[in-house]
mmCIF file of C-alpha atoms in Angstrom:
data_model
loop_
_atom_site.group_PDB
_atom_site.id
_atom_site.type_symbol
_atom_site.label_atom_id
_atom_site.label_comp_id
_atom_site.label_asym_id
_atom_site.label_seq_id
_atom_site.Cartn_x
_atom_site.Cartn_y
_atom_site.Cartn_z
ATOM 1 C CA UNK A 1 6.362 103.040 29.503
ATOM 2 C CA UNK A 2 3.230 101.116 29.781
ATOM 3 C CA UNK A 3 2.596 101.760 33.177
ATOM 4 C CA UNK A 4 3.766 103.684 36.818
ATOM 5 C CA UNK A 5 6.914 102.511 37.654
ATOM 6 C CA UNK A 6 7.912 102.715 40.857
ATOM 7 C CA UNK A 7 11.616 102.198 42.299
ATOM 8 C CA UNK A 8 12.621 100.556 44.708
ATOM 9 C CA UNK A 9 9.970 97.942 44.981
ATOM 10 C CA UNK A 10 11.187 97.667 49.032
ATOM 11 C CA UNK A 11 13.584 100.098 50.746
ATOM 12 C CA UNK A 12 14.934 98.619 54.591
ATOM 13 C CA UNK A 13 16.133 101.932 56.469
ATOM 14 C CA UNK A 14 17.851 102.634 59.793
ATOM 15 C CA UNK A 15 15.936 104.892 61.963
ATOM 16 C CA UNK A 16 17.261 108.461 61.062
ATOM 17 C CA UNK A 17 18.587 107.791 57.645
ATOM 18 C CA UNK A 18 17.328 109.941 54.347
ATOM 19 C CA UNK A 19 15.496 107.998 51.837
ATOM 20 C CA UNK A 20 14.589 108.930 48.032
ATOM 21 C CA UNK A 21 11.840 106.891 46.387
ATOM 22 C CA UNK A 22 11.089 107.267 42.776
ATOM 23 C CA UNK A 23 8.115 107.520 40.427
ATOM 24 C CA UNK A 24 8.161 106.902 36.721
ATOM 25 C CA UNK A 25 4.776 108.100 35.404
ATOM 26 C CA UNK A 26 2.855 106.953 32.299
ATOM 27 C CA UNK A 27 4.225 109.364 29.321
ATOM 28 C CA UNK A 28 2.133 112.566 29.109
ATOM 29 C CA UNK A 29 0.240 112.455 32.258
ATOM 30 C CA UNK A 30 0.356 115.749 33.404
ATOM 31 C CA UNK A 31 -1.016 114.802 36.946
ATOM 32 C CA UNK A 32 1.029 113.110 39.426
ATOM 33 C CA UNK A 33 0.000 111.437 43.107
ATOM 34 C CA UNK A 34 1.945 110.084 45.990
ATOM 35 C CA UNK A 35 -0.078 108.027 48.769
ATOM 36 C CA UNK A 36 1.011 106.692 51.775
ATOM 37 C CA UNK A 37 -0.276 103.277 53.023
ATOM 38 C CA UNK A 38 0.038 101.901 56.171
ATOM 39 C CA UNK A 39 -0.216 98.226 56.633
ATOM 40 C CA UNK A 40 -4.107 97.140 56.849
ATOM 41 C CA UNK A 41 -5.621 100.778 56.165
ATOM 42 C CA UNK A 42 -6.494 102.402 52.777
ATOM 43 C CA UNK A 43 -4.043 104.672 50.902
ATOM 44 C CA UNK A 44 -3.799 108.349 52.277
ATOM 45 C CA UNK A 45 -3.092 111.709 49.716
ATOM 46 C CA UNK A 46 0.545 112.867 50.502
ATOM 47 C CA UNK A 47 0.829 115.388 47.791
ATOM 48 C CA UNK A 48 0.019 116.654 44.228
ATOM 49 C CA UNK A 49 1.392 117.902 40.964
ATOM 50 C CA UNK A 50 0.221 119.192 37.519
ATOM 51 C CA UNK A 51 3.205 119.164 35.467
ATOM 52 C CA UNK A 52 5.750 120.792 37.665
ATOM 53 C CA UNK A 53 3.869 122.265 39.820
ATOM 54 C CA UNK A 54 2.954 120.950 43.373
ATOM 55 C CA UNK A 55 -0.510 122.449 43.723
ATOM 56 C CA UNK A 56 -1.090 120.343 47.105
ATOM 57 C CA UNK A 57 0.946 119.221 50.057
ATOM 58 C CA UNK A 58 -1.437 119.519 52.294
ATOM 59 C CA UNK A 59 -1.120 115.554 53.019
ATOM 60 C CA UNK A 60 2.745 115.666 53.602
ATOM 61 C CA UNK A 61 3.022 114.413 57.608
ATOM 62 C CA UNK A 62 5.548 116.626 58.337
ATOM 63 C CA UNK A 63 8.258 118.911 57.257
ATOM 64 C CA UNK A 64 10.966 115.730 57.141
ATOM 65 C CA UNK A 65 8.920 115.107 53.705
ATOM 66 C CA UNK A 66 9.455 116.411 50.589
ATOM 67 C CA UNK A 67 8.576 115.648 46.943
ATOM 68 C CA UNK A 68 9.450 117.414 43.844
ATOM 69 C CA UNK A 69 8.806 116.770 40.040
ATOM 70 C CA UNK A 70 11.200 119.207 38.560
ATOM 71 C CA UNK A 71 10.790 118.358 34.687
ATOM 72 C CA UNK A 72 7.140 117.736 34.983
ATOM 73 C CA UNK A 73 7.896 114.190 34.292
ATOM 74 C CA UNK A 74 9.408 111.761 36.981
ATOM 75 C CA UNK A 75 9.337 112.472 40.600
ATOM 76 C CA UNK A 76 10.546 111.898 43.641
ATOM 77 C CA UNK A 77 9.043 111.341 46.984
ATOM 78 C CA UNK A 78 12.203 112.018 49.905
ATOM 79 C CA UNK A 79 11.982 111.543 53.446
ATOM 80 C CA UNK A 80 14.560 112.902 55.920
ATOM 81 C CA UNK A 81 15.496 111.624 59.300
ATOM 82 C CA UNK A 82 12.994 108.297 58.581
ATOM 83 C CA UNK A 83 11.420 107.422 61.610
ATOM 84 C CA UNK A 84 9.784 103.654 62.526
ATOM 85 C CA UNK A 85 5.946 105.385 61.811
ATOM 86 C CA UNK A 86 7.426 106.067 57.963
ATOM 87 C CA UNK A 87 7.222 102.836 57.504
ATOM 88 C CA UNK A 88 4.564 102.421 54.998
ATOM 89 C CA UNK A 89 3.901 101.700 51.189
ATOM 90 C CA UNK A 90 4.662 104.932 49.590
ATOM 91 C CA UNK A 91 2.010 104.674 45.949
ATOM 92 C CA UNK A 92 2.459 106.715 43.050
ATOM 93 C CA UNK A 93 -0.587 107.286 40.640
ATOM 94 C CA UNK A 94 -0.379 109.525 37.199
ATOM 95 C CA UNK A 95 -3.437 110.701 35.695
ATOM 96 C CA UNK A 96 -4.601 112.058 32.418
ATOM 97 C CA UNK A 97 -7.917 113.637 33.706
ATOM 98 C CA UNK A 98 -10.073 110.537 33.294
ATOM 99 C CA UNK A 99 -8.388 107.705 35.575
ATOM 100 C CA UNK A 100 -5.664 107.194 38.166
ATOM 101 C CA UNK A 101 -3.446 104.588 37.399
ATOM 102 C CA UNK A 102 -1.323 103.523 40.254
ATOM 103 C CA UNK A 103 2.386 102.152 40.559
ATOM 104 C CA UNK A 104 3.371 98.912 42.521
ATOM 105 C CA UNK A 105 4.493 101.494 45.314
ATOM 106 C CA UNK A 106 7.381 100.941 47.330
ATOM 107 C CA UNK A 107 7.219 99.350 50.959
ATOM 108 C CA UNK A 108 9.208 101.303 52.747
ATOM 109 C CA UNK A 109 10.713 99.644 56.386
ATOM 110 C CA UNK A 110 12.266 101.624 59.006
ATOM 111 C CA UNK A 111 14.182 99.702 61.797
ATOM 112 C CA UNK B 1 -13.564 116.070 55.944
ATOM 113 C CA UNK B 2 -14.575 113.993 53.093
ATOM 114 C CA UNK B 3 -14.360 110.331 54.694
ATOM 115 C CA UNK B 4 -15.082 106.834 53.200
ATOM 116 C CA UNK B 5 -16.598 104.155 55.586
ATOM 117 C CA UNK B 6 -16.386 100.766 54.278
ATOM 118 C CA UNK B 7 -17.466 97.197 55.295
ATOM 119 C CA UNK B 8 -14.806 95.962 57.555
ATOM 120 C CA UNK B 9 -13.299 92.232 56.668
ATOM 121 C CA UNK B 10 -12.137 89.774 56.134
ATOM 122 C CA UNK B 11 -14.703 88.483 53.886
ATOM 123 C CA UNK B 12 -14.704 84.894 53.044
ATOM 124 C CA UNK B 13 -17.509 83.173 50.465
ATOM 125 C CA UNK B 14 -17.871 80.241 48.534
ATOM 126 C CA UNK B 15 -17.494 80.347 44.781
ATOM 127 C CA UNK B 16 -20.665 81.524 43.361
ATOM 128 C CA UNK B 17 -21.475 82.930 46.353
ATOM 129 C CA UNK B 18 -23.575 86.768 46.042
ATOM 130 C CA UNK B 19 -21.389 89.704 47.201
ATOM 131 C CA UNK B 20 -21.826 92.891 49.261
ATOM 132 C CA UNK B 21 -19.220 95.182 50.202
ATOM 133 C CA UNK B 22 -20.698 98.201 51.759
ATOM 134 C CA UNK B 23 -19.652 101.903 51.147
ATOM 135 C CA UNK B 24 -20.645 104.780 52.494
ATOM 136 C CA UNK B 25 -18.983 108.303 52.313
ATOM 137 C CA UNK B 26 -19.515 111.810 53.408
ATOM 138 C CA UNK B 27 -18.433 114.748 51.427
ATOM 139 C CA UNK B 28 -19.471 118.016 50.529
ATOM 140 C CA UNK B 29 -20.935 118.812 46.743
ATOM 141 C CA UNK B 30 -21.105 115.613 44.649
ATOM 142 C CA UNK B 31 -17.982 113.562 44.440
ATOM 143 C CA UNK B 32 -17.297 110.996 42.030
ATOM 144 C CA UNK B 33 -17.277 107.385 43.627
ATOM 145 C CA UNK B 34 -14.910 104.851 42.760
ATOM 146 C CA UNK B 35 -14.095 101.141 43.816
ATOM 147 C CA UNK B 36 -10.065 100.195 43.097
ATOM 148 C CA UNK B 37 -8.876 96.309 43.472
ATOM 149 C CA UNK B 38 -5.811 95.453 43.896
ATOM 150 C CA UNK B 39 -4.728 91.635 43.695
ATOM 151 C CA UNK B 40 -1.853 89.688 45.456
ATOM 152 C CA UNK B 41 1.321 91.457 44.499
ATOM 153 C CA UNK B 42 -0.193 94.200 41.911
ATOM 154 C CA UNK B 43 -1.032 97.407 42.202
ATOM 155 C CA UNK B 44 -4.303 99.153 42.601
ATOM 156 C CA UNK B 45 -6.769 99.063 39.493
ATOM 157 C CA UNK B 46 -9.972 100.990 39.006
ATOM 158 C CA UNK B 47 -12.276 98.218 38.909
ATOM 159 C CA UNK B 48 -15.432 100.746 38.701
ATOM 160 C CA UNK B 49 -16.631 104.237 38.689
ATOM 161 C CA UNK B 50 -19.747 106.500 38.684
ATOM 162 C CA UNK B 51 -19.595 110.256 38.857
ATOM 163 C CA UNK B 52 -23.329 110.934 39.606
ATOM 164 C CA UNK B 53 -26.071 110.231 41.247
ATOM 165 C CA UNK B 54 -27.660 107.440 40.229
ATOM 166 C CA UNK B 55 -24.971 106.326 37.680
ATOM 167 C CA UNK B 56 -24.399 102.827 37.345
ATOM 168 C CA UNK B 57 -20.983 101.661 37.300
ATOM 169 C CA UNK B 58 -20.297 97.975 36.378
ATOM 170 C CA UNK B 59 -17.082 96.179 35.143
ATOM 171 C CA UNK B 60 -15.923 92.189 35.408
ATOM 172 C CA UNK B 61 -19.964 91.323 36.578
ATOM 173 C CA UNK B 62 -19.089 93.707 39.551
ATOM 174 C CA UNK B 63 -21.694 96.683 39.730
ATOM 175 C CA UNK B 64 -22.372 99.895 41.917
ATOM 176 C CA UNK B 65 -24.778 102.226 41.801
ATOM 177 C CA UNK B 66 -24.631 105.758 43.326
ATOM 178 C CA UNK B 67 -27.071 106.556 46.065
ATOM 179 C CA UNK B 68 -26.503 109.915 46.998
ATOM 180 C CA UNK B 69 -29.975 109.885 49.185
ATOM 181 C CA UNK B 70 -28.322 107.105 51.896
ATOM 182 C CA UNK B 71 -24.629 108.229 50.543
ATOM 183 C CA UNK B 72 -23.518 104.907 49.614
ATOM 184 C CA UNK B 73 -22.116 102.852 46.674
ATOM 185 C CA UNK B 74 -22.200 99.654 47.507
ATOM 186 C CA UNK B 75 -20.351 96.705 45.268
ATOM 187 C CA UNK B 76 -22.155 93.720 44.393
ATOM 188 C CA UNK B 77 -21.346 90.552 42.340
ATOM 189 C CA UNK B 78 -23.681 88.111 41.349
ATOM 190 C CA UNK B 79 -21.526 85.231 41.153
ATOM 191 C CA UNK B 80 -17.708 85.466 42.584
ATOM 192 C CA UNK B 81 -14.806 83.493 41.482
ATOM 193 C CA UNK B 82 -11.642 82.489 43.060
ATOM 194 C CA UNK B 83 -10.427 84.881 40.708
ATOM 195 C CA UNK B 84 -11.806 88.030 42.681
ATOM 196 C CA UNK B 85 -9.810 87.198 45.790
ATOM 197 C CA UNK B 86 -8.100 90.404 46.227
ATOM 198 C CA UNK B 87 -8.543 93.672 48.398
ATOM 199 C CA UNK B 88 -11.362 96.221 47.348
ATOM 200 C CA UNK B 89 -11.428 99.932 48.398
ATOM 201 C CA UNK B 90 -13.664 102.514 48.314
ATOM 202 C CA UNK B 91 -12.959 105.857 47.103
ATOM 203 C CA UNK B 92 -14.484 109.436 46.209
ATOM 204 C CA UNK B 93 -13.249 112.211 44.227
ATOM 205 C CA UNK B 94 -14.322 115.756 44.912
ATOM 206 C CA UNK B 95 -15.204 117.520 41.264
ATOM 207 C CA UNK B 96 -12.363 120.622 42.050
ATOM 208 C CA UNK B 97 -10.456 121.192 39.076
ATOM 209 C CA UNK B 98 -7.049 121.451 39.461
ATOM 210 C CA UNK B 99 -6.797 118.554 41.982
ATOM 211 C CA UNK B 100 -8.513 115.163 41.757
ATOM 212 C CA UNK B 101 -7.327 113.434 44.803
ATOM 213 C CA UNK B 102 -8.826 110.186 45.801
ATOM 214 C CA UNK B 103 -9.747 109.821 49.648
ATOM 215 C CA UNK B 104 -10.118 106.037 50.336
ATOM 216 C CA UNK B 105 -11.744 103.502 52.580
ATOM 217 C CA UNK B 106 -9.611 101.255 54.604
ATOM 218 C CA UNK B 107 -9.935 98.133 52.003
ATOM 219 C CA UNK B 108 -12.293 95.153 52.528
ATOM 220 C CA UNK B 109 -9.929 91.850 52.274
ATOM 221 C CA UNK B 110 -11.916 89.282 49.626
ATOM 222 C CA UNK B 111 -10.937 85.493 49.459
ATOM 223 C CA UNK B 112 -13.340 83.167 47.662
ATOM 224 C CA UNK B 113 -12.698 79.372 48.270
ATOM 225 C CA UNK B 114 -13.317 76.719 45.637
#
């Protein structure tokens, strides 16, 4: 596609409930990003892939998340047992080596 | 940690008006420096880049210019538009293969007024 695509644009949750976000990345990017953003704050690194491979999760908040990127392609960003301090704007960025280029995100609200 | 510090906002300025938005950052070895905008209901953009010292990045009349002796990169516009209303971050890059995260300021809110 011509850019990230990120889906859904908003998720509303009920405190507890599993979520799944996905990320579409631009064709033959081999690395993959998710950020969290909190409302009024810069985004912050969840975790990492290259290809397949998550080389770094050392920004996942806590064991509830998880991503994966099993074909090296698409990925998805899943949160268990949401709780109201999920609530964020989950970003997705794919990268060819020279530039990030970052998906609408999803705004994710937990009530 | 590597950390970004950036100008707090909102900013407001009259069309035409100079701009400074203030970035400083603290990191080990010599990051690359970035400045992503992202406008009302888009996603974030690399407006601007330099990846060492003393590079000059510049993009849209925006420019920034690495100063790794007072660790800063500050952006600066000659001449803003209500077109540039939008929310500017910081960010630096650490140069480790394998993993090119980006570790952000909070964002400096930007409206111009006509």
């Amino acid at each position: 596609g011509a850019g990230v695509s990120q889906s859904p644009r908003y998720k509303v949750a009920k405190r507890g409930q599993d979520v799944a976000l996905r990320c579409d990345p631009i064709s033959g990017h081999v690395s993959l990003f998710w950020y969290q953003q909190a409302l009024g704050q810069g985004p912050e690194f969840l975790t990492y892939f290259q290809n397949e491979a998550q080389l770094d999760k050392s920004g996942l908040p806590s064991d509830r998340f998880f991503a994966e990127r099993p074909e090296g392609s698409v990925s998805t960003l899943k949160i268990q047992r949401t709780q109201q301090e999920d609530s964020a704007v989950y970003l997705c960025a794919s990268s060819s080596g020279t530039e990030a280029f970052f998906g609408q995100g999803t705004r994710l609200t937990v009530v | 940690g590597d950390s970004v510090t950036q100008m707090e906002g909102p900013v407001t300025l009259s069309e035409e008006a100079f701009l400074t938005i203030n970035c400083t950052y603290t990191a080990t070895g010599y990051p690359s420096l970035f400045w992503y905008v992202q406008y009302p209901g888009e996603g974030l953009q690399l407006l601007l880049k330099a990846t060492k010292a003393d590079d000059k990045g510049s993009n849209k009349g925006f420019e920034a210019t690495y100063r790794k002796e007072t660790t800063s990169f500050h952006l600066e516009k000659g001449s803003v538009q209500v077109s540039d209303s939008a929310v500017y971050f910081c960010a630096l890059k650490r140069s480790n293969f394998g993993n090119e995260k980006l570790t952000f300021g909070t964002g400096t809110r930007l409206t111009i007024i006509p």
